[in-house]
């Protein structure tokens, strides 16, 4: 596959993730609307419960809206697993409650930041996705276990690593999003109790 076809593969996954994000927004907005129009009558406990649910749904909408830009920024190709794991700003599950996006702060995402070529920890390849406005604009692959990759995967490697790409990116003078470029040592500090 060429870089263009690899980007198409990742775009298909990104479209799936954004479709799920949009579904969750719609569901949460509908629930919030139902709670807001519910009768105010009843006792103090009923009003408190209604207000608690309204706050819960409002907070969920804020979280979902906050994930709009840069929803998914990474992928792990795990040795002996058929499907890759995707890493992003928030965790998402599909309608069957299967994980389709892992929150970068979750323990399951640690290997995205901690795995190295010296200690791949079961990761064959780490892929950084560069996105803007719901579009994949680039990909950068870090090979962690070359022997675990098949011939097709070896021929489809992209880029020289996300950190080098981040270092050479045009600067605007404003701080950018660092979540996608956290390195192993930085992740260890973040996760320290």
Short mmCIF file of C-alpha atoms in Angstrom, two decimals:
data_model
loop_
_atom_site.label_atom_id
_atom_site.label_comp_id
_atom_site.label_asym_id
_atom_site.label_seq_id
_atom_site.Cartn_x
_atom_site.Cartn_y
_atom_site.Cartn_z
CA UNK A 1 0.00 0.00 0.00
CA UNK A 2 1.08 3.54 -0.61
CA UNK A 3 0.89 6.35 1.91
CA UNK A 4 -2.32 7.49 0.24
CA UNK A 5 -3.95 4.08 0.66
CA UNK A 6 -2.75 3.89 4.28
CA UNK A 7 -4.32 7.30 4.89
CA UNK A 8 -7.57 6.01 3.34
CA UNK A 9 -7.56 3.05 5.75
CA UNK A 10 -7.08 5.38 8.71
CA UNK A 11 -9.68 7.83 7.35
CA UNK A 12 -12.26 5.02 7.27
CA UNK A 13 -11.56 4.29 10.95
CA UNK A 14 -11.64 7.99 11.83
CA UNK A 15 -15.00 8.37 10.06
CA UNK A 16 -16.34 5.46 12.14
CA UNK A 17 -15.12 7.08 15.36
CA UNK A 18 -16.62 10.48 14.52
CA UNK A 19 -19.92 8.83 13.54
CA UNK A 20 -20.03 7.23 16.99
CA UNK A 21 -19.11 10.55 18.64
CA UNK A 22 -21.98 12.22 16.77
CA UNK A 23 -24.39 9.44 17.83
CA UNK A 24 -23.40 9.87 21.46
CA UNK A 25 -23.87 13.63 21.21
CA UNK A 26 -27.36 13.18 19.76
CA UNK A 27 -28.33 10.63 22.43
CA UNK A 28 -27.00 12.81 25.23
CA UNK A 29 -28.69 15.93 23.84
CA UNK A 30 -32.01 14.04 23.64
CA UNK A 31 -31.65 12.79 27.22
CA UNK A 32 -30.83 16.29 28.42
CA UNK A 33 -33.88 17.65 26.60
CA UNK A 34 -36.12 15.03 28.19
CA UNK A 35 -34.79 15.85 31.64
CA UNK A 36 -35.18 19.59 31.13
CA UNK A 37 -38.83 19.34 30.07
CA UNK A 38 -39.77 16.92 32.83
CA UNK A 39 -42.27 18.21 35.34
CA UNK A 40 -40.83 20.23 38.20
CA UNK A 41 -43.50 18.88 40.54
CA UNK A 42 -42.90 16.33 43.20
CA UNK A 43 -40.80 16.61 46.26
CA UNK A 44 -37.34 18.04 46.81
CA UNK A 45 -35.72 14.67 46.07
CA UNK A 46 -37.33 14.48 42.60
CA UNK A 47 -36.11 17.98 41.75
CA UNK A 48 -32.62 17.17 43.03
CA UNK A 49 -32.50 13.99 40.91
CA UNK A 50 -33.68 15.88 37.83
CA UNK A 51 -31.01 18.55 38.36
CA UNK A 52 -28.33 15.89 38.93
CA UNK A 53 -29.24 14.16 35.65
CA UNK A 54 -29.22 17.50 33.82
CA UNK A 55 -25.74 18.24 35.17
CA UNK A 56 -24.56 14.74 34.23
CA UNK A 57 -25.74 15.12 30.63
CA UNK A 58 -24.35 18.66 30.35
CA UNK A 59 -20.96 17.40 31.56
CA UNK A 60 -21.08 14.53 29.06
CA UNK A 61 -21.78 16.99 26.23
CA UNK A 62 -18.84 19.14 27.30
CA UNK A 63 -16.58 16.06 27.29
CA UNK A 64 -17.83 14.95 23.87
CA UNK A 65 -17.49 18.45 22.40
CA UNK A 66 -13.97 18.71 23.83
CA UNK A 67 -12.94 15.64 21.85
CA UNK A 68 -14.01 17.09 18.50
CA UNK A 69 -10.54 18.17 17.40
CA UNK A 70 -7.96 15.41 17.56
CA UNK A 71 -10.41 12.69 18.58
CA UNK A 72 -8.01 9.90 17.56
CA UNK A 73 -4.26 10.38 17.29
CA UNK A 74 -2.72 6.94 17.61
CA UNK A 75 -2.84 3.29 16.73
CA UNK A 76 -1.09 0.26 18.19
CA UNK A 77 -0.45 -2.88 16.17
CA UNK A 78 -0.28 -5.49 18.91
CA UNK A 79 1.59 -8.76 18.37
CA UNK A 80 -0.78 -11.75 18.03
CA UNK A 81 -3.93 -9.60 17.83
CA UNK A 82 -5.90 -9.24 14.61
CA UNK A 83 -7.25 -5.73 15.10
CA UNK A 84 -5.21 -2.68 16.03
CA UNK A 85 -6.02 -0.59 19.10
CA UNK A 86 -6.76 3.10 18.57
CA UNK A 87 -5.82 5.77 21.12
CA UNK A 88 -7.53 9.13 21.49
CA UNK A 89 -8.74 12.00 23.65
CA UNK A 90 -11.61 10.00 25.12
CA UNK A 91 -12.68 6.38 25.21
CA UNK A 92 -15.51 5.22 22.96
CA UNK A 93 -17.44 1.98 22.74
CA UNK A 94 -19.72 0.82 19.96
CA UNK A 95 -23.37 -0.15 20.33
CA UNK A 96 -22.32 -3.62 21.56
CA UNK A 97 -20.11 -1.98 24.23
CA UNK A 98 -16.90 -3.05 22.46
CA UNK A 99 -14.00 -0.65 22.90
CA UNK A 100 -13.32 1.20 19.63
CA UNK A 101 -11.19 4.04 21.04
CA UNK A 102 -9.02 3.96 24.16
CA UNK A 103 -8.71 7.09 26.30
CA UNK A 104 -5.05 8.17 26.34
CA UNK A 105 -5.16 8.32 30.17
CA UNK A 106 -6.38 4.73 30.56
CA UNK A 107 -3.96 2.01 31.69
CA UNK A 108 -4.64 0.23 28.37
CA UNK A 109 -3.01 3.18 26.57
CA UNK A 110 0.24 3.13 28.56
CA UNK A 111 1.97 1.00 25.93
CA UNK A 112 1.36 3.72 23.35
CA UNK A 113 3.69 5.95 25.34
CA UNK A 114 5.93 3.45 27.13
CA UNK A 115 6.84 0.92 24.43
CA UNK A 116 10.23 1.32 22.78
CA UNK A 117 12.31 -0.63 20.29
CA UNK A 118 14.42 -1.82 23.23
CA UNK A 119 11.28 -2.90 25.12
CA UNK A 120 8.36 -3.23 22.68
CA UNK A 121 6.03 -4.79 25.29
CA UNK A 122 4.09 -6.74 22.67
CA UNK A 123 3.73 -3.80 20.27
CA UNK A 124 4.90 -4.31 16.70
CA UNK A 125 4.15 -0.79 15.46
CA UNK A 126 2.97 2.49 16.93
CA UNK A 127 1.27 4.79 14.44
CA UNK A 128 0.72 8.50 15.06
CA UNK A 129 -2.20 9.98 13.14
CA UNK A 130 -2.09 13.62 12.12
CA UNK A 131 -5.63 14.95 11.73
CA UNK A 132 -7.41 18.23 11.11
CA UNK A 133 -11.13 18.90 10.71
CA UNK A 134 -12.02 15.20 10.85
CA UNK A 135 -9.51 14.35 8.11
CA UNK A 136 -6.33 12.28 8.32
CA UNK A 137 -3.59 14.48 6.89
CA UNK A 138 -0.59 12.32 7.70
CA UNK A 139 0.71 9.25 9.46
CA UNK A 140 4.00 8.51 11.20
CA UNK A 141 5.04 4.97 12.09
CA UNK A 142 7.38 3.90 14.88
CA UNK A 143 8.52 0.31 14.39
CA UNK A 144 9.04 -1.30 17.77
CA UNK A 145 9.34 -4.98 16.78
CA UNK A 146 10.28 -5.39 13.12
CA UNK A 147 10.21 -9.18 13.41
CA UNK A 148 6.54 -9.10 14.42
CA UNK A 149 5.52 -7.26 11.24
CA UNK A 150 4.52 -9.21 8.16
CA UNK A 151 5.87 -8.32 4.71
CA UNK A 152 2.86 -6.14 3.85
CA UNK A 153 3.19 -4.17 7.09
CA UNK A 154 6.93 -3.70 6.54
CA UNK A 155 6.34 -2.29 3.07
CA UNK A 156 3.69 0.14 4.37
CA UNK A 157 5.67 1.89 7.08
CA UNK A 158 5.23 5.65 7.03
CA UNK A 159 7.40 8.51 8.25
CA UNK A 160 10.32 8.80 10.64
CA UNK A 161 8.40 9.15 13.87
CA UNK A 162 5.91 11.57 15.33
CA UNK A 163 8.35 13.38 17.59
CA UNK A 164 10.61 14.34 14.68
CA UNK A 165 7.55 15.45 12.75
CA UNK A 166 6.38 17.53 15.70
CA UNK A 167 9.80 19.14 16.05
CA UNK A 168 9.84 20.18 12.40
CA UNK A 169 6.22 21.37 12.27
CA UNK A 170 5.66 25.03 11.41
CA UNK A 171 5.32 27.03 14.61
CA UNK A 172 2.65 29.67 15.11
CA UNK A 173 3.84 30.99 18.45
CA UNK A 174 0.89 29.36 20.21
CA UNK A 175 1.11 26.21 22.28
CA UNK A 176 -0.14 23.16 20.45
CA UNK A 177 -1.75 19.99 21.72
CA UNK A 178 0.86 17.80 23.41
CA UNK A 179 -1.25 14.74 24.17
CA UNK A 180 -0.34 13.05 20.88
CA UNK A 181 3.43 13.60 21.30
CA UNK A 182 3.98 12.58 24.93
CA UNK A 183 7.13 10.47 25.18
CA UNK A 184 7.81 7.52 27.52
CA UNK A 185 9.54 9.54 30.24
CA UNK A 186 6.83 12.20 30.21
CA UNK A 187 4.11 9.55 30.42
CA UNK A 188 5.81 7.97 33.45
CA UNK A 189 5.76 11.35 35.22
CA UNK A 190 2.11 11.98 34.32
CA UNK A 191 1.04 8.58 35.64
CA UNK A 192 3.13 8.74 38.83
CA UNK A 193 0.91 8.59 41.95
#
